mmCIF file of C-alpha atoms (C1' of nucleotides) in Angstrom:
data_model
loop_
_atom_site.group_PDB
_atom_site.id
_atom_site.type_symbol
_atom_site.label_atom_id
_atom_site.label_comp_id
_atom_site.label_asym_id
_atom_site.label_seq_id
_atom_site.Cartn_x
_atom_site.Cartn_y
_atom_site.Cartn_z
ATOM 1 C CA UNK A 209 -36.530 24.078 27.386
ATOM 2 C CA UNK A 210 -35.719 21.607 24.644
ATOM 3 C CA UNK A 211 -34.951 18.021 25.161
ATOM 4 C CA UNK A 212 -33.950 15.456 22.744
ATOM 5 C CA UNK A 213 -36.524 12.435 23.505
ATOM 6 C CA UNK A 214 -35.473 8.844 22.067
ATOM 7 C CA UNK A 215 -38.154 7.159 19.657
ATOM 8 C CA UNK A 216 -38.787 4.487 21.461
ATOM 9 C CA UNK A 217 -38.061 3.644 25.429
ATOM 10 C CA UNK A 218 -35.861 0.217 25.912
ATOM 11 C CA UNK A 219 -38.139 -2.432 27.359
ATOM 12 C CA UNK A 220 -35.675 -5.252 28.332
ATOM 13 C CA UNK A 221 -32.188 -4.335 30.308
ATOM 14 C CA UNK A 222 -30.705 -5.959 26.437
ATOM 15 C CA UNK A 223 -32.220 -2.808 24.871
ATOM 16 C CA UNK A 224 -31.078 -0.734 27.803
ATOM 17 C CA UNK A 225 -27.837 -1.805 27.307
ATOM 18 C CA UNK A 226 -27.786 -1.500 23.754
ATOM 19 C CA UNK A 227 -28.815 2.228 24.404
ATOM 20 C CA UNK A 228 -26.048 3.254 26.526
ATOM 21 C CA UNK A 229 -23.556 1.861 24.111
ATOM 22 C CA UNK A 230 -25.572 4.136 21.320
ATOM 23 C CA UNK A 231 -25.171 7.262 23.521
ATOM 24 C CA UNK A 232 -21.667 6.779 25.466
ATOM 25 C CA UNK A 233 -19.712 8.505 22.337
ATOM 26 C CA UNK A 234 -22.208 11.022 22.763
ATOM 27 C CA UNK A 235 -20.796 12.210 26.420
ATOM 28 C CA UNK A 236 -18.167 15.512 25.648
ATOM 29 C CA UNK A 237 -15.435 15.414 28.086
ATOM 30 C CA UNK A 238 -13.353 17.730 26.544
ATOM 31 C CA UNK A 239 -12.580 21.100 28.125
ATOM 32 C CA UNK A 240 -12.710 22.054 31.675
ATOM 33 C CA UNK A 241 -16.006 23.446 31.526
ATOM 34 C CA UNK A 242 -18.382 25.836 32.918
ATOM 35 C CA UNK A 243 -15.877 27.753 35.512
ATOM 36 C CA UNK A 244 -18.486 30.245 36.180
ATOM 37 C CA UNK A 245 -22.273 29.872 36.135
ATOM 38 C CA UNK A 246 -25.341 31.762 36.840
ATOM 39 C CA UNK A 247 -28.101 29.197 37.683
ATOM 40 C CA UNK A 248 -27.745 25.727 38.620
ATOM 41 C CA UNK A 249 -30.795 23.058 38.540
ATOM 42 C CA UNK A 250 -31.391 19.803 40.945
ATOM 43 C CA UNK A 251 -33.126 17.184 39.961
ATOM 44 C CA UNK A 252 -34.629 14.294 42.231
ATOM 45 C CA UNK A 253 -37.736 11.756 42.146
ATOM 46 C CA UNK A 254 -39.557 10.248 45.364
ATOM 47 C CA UNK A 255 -41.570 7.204 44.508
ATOM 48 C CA UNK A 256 -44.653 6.019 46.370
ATOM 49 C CA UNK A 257 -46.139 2.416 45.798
ATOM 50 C CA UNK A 258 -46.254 2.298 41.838
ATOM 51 C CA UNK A 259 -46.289 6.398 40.980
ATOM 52 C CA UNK A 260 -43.412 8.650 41.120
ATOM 53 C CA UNK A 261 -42.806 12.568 41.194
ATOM 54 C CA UNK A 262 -40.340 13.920 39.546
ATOM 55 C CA UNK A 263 -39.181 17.750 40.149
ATOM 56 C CA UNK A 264 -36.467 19.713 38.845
ATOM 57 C CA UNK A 265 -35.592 23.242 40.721
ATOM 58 C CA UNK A 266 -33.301 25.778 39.653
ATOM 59 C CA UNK A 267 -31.353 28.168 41.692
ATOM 60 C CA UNK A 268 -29.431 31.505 41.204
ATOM 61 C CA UNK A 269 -25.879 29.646 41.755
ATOM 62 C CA UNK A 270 -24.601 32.855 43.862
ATOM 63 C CA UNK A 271 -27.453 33.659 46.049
ATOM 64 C CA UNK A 272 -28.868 30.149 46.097
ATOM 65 C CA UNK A 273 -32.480 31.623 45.943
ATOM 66 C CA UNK A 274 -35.200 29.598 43.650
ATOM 67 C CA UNK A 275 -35.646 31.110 40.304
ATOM 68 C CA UNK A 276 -37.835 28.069 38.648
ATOM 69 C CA UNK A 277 -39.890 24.585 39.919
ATOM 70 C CA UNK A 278 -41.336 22.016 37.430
ATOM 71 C CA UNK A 279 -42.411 19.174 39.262
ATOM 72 C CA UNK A 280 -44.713 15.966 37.152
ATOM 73 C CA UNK A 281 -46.262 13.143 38.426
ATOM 74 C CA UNK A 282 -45.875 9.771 36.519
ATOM 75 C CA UNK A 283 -44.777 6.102 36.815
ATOM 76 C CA UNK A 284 -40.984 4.167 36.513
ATOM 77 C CA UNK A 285 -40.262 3.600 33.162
ATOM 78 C CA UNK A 286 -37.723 0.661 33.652
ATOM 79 C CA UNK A 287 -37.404 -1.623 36.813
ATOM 80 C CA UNK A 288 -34.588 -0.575 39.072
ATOM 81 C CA UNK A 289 -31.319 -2.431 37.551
ATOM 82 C CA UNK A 290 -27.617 -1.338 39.330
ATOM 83 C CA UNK A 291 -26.262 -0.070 36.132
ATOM 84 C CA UNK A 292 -29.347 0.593 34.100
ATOM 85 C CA UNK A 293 -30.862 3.199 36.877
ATOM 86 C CA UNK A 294 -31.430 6.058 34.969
ATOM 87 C CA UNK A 295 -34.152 4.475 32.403
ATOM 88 C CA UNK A 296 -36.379 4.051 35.240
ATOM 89 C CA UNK A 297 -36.741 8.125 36.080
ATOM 90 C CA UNK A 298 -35.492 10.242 32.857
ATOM 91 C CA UNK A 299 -38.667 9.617 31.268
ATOM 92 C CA UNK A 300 -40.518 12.241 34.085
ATOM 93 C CA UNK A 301 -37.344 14.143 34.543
ATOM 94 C CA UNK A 302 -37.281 14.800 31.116
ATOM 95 C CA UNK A 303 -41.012 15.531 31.106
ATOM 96 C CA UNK A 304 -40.095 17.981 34.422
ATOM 97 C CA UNK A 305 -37.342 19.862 32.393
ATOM 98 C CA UNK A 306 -39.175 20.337 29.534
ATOM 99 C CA UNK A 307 -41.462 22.362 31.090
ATOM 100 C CA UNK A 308 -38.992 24.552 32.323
ATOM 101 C CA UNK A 309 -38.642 28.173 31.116
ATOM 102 C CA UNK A 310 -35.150 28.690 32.321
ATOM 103 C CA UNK A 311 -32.005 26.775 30.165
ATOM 104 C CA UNK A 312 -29.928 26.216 33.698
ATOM 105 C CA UNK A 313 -26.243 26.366 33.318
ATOM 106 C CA UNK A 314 -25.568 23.131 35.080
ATOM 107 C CA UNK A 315 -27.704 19.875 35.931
ATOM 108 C CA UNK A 316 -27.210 18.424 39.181
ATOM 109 C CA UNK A 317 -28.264 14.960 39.348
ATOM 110 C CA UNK A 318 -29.520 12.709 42.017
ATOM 111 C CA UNK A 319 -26.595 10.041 41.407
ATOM 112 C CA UNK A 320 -23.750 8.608 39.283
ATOM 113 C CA UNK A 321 -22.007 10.433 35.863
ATOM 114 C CA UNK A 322 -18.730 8.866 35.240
ATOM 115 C CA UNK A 323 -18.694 6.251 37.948
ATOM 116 C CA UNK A 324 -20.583 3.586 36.468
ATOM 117 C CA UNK A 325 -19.826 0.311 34.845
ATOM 118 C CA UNK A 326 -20.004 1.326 31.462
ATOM 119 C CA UNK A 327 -18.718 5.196 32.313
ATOM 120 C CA UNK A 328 -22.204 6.211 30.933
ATOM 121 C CA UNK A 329 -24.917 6.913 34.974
ATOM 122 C CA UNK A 330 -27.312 8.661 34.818
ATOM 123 C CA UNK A 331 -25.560 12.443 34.977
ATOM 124 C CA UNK A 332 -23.978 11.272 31.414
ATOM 125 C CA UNK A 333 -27.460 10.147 30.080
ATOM 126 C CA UNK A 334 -29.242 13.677 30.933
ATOM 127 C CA UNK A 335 -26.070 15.506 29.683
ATOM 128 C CA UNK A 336 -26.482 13.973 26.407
ATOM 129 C CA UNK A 337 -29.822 14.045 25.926
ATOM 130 C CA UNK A 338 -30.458 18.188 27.132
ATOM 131 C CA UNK A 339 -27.229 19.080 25.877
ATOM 132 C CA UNK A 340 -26.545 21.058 28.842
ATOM 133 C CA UNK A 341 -22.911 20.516 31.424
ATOM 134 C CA UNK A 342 -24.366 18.105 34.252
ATOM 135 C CA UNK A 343 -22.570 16.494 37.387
ATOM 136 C CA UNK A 344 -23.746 13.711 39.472
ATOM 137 C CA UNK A 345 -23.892 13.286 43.248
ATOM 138 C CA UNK A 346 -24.586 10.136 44.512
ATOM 139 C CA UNK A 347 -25.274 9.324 48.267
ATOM 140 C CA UNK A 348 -23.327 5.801 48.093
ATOM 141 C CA UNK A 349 -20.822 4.282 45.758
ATOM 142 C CA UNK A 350 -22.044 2.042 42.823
ATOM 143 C CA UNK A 351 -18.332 1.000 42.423
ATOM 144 C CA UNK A 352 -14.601 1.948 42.824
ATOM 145 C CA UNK A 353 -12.476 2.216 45.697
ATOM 146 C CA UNK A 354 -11.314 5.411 47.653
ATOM 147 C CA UNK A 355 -9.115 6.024 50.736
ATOM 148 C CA UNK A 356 -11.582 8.641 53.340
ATOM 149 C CA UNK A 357 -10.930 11.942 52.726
ATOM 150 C CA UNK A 358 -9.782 14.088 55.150
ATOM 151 C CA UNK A 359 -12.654 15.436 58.345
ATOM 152 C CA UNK A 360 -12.596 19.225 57.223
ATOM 153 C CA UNK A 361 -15.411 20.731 54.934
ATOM 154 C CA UNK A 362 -13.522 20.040 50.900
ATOM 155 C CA UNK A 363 -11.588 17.684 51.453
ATOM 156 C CA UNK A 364 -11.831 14.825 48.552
ATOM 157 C CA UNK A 365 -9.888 11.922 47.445
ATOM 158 C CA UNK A 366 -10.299 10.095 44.097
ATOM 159 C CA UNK A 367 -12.933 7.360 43.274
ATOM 160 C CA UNK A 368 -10.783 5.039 40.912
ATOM 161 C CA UNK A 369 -11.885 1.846 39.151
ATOM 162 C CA UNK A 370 -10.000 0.009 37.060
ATOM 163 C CA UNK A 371 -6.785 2.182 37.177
ATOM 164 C CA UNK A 372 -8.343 5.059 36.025
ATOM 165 C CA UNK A 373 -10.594 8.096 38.699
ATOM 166 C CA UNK A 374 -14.354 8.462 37.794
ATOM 167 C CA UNK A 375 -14.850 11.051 40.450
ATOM 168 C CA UNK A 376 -14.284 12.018 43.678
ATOM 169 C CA UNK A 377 -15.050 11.565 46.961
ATOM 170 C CA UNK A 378 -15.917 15.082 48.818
ATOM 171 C CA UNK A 379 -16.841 15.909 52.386
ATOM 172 C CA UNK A 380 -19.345 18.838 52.105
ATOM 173 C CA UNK A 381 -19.678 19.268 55.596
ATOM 174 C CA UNK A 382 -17.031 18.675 58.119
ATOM 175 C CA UNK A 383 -17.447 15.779 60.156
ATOM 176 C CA UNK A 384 -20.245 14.517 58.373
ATOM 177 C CA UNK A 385 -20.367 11.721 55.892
ATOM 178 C CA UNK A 386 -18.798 12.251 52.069
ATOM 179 C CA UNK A 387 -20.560 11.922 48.460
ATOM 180 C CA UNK A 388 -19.853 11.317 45.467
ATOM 181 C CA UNK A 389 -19.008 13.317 42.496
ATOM 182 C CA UNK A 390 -17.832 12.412 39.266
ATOM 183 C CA UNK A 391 -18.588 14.721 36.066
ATOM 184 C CA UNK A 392 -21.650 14.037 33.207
ATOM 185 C CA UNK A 393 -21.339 15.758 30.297
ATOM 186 C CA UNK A 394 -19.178 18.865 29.196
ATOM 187 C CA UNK A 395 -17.483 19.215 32.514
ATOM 188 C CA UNK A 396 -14.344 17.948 34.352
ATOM 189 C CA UNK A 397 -13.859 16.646 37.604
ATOM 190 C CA UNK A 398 -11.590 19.451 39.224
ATOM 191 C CA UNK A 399 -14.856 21.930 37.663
ATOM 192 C CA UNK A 400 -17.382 19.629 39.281
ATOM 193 C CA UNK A 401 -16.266 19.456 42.676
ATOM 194 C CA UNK A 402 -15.896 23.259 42.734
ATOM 195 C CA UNK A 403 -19.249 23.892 41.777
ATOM 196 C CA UNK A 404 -20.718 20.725 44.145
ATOM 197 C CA UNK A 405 -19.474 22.239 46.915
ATOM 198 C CA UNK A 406 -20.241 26.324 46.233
ATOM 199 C CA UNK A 407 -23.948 24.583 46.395
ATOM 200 C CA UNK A 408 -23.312 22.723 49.692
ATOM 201 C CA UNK A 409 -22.838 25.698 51.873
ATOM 202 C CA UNK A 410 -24.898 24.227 55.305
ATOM 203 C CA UNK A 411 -25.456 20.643 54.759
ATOM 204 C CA UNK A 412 -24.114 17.561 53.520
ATOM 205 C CA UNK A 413 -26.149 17.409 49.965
ATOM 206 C CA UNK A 414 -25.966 20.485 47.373
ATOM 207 C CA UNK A 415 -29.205 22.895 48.279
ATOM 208 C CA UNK A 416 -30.089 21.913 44.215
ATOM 209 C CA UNK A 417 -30.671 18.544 45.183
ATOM 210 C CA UNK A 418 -32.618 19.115 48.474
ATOM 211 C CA UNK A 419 -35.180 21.939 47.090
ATOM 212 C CA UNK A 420 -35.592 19.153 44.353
ATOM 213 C CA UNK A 421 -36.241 15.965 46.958
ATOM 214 C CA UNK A 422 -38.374 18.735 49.061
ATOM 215 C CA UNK A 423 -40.813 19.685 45.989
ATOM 216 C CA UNK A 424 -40.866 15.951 44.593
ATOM 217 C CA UNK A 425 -42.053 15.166 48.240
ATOM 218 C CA UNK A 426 -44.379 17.412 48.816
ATOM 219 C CA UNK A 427 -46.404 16.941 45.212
ATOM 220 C CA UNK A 428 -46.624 13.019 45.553
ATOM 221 C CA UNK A 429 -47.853 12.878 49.127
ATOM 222 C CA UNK A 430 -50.307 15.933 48.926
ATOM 223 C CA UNK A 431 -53.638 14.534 49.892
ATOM 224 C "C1'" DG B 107 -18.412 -19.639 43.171
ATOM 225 C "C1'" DC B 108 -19.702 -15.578 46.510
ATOM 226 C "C1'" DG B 109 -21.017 -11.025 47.406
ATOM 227 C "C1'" DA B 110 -21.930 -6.116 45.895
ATOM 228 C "C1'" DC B 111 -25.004 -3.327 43.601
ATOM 229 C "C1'" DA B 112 -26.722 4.869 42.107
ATOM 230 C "C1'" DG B 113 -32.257 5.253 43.545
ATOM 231 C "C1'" DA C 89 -36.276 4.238 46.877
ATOM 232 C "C1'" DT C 90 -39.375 2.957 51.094
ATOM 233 C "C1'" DC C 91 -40.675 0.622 55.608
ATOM 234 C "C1'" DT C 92 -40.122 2.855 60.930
ATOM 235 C "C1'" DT C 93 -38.763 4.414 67.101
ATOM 236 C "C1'" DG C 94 -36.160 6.593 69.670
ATOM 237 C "C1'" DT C 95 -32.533 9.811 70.435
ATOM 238 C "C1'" DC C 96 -29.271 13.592 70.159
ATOM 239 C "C1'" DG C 97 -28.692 18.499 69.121
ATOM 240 C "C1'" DC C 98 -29.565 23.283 67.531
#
DNA sequence: GCGACAG
DNA sequence: ATCTTGTCGC
């Protein structure tokens, strides 16, 4: 599939900076979104000493069975900065979805959309620059505060930050620890949580995300 | 000023 | 992210 790939690749966190405030008006947040979809992709990258792996898997959304893998080896493209984290893996995501036959319906990304400093993680960044709806799901908070949703499998409670909700805190699995979903590009919250959790049947991170972390682990520690 | 800080 | 032992549970 198509990507759109910036000129040049920001060198100093300045020029990161500067980028994010080029792209931010860029994010559509209009419209609920995609309230039905066929194929969802996940995209994660494991790192080992200076090389990384980047893999991007797509999955029939209903049956959860794996339609597509691109997985690319490369290096980080920006030091890791809280705030600036997505310049260090889109380069090799983007080379990972390019190489993908299938246009997914929905990008699932290994951490933050809306819920980030400048309301522009990296869920926004890859929304913007495929053009295609994409959500983020983050492990841990970067920032906001959040009362604990409630034990049972769906229950959420709003991520707010400065008065107004990024995203939303969801318990996938009952019981078991919550994450954190906030929307990317050409999708809503309410839209996003619905479609985080249809992929989260069994365990506590969508099966998107863990075919991805599976196939980016497997390529960079292959002897 | 002191911590916190996606992966 | 990654470095790592043991332990609990299906």
């Amino acid at each position: 599939m198509d990507v759109r790939r910036p000129p040049t690749w920001p060198a100093t966190p300045q020029e990161a900076l500067a980028e994010q405030d080029r792209l931010r008006p860029l994010v559509d947040l209009a419209g609920p979104g995609p309230q039905t979809i066929a194929t969802a992709a996940g995209l994660d990258v494991t790192y080992a000493g200076d090389r990384l792996a980047a893999a991007v898997v797509v999955l029939d959304a209903g049956t959860l069975d794996v339609i597509e893998e691109s997985v690319v080896e490369g290096v980080p493209a920006f030091p890791y900065v809280p705030g600036l984290f997505a310049f260090r893996e889109l380069p090799a995501l983007l080379d990972a979805l390019e190489a993908l036959t299938t246009v997914p319906d929905l990008l699932v990304c290994d951490g933050h959309g809306l819920a980030h400093p400048r309301r522009f993680g990296l869920a926004c960044h890859l929304g913007v620059l495929t053009g295609l709806p994409a959500v983020g799901v983050a492990k841990t908070p970067l920032l906001g505060g959040y009362d604990e949703p409630g034990p049972e499998r769906g229950a959420a409670s709003p991520l707010r930050d400065g008065g107004e909700t990024v995203g939303t805190v969801l318990r996938t699995q009952a019981g078991v620890k919550p994450v954190y979903v906030s929307a990317g590009h050409r999708i809503d919250l309410p839209t996003a949580r619905r479609h985080v959790l249809a992929l989260s049947p069994r365990y506590r991170l969508p099966e998107t995300t863990r075919r991805a972390d599976h196939l980016s682990r497997q390529v960079l520690r292959a002897p």
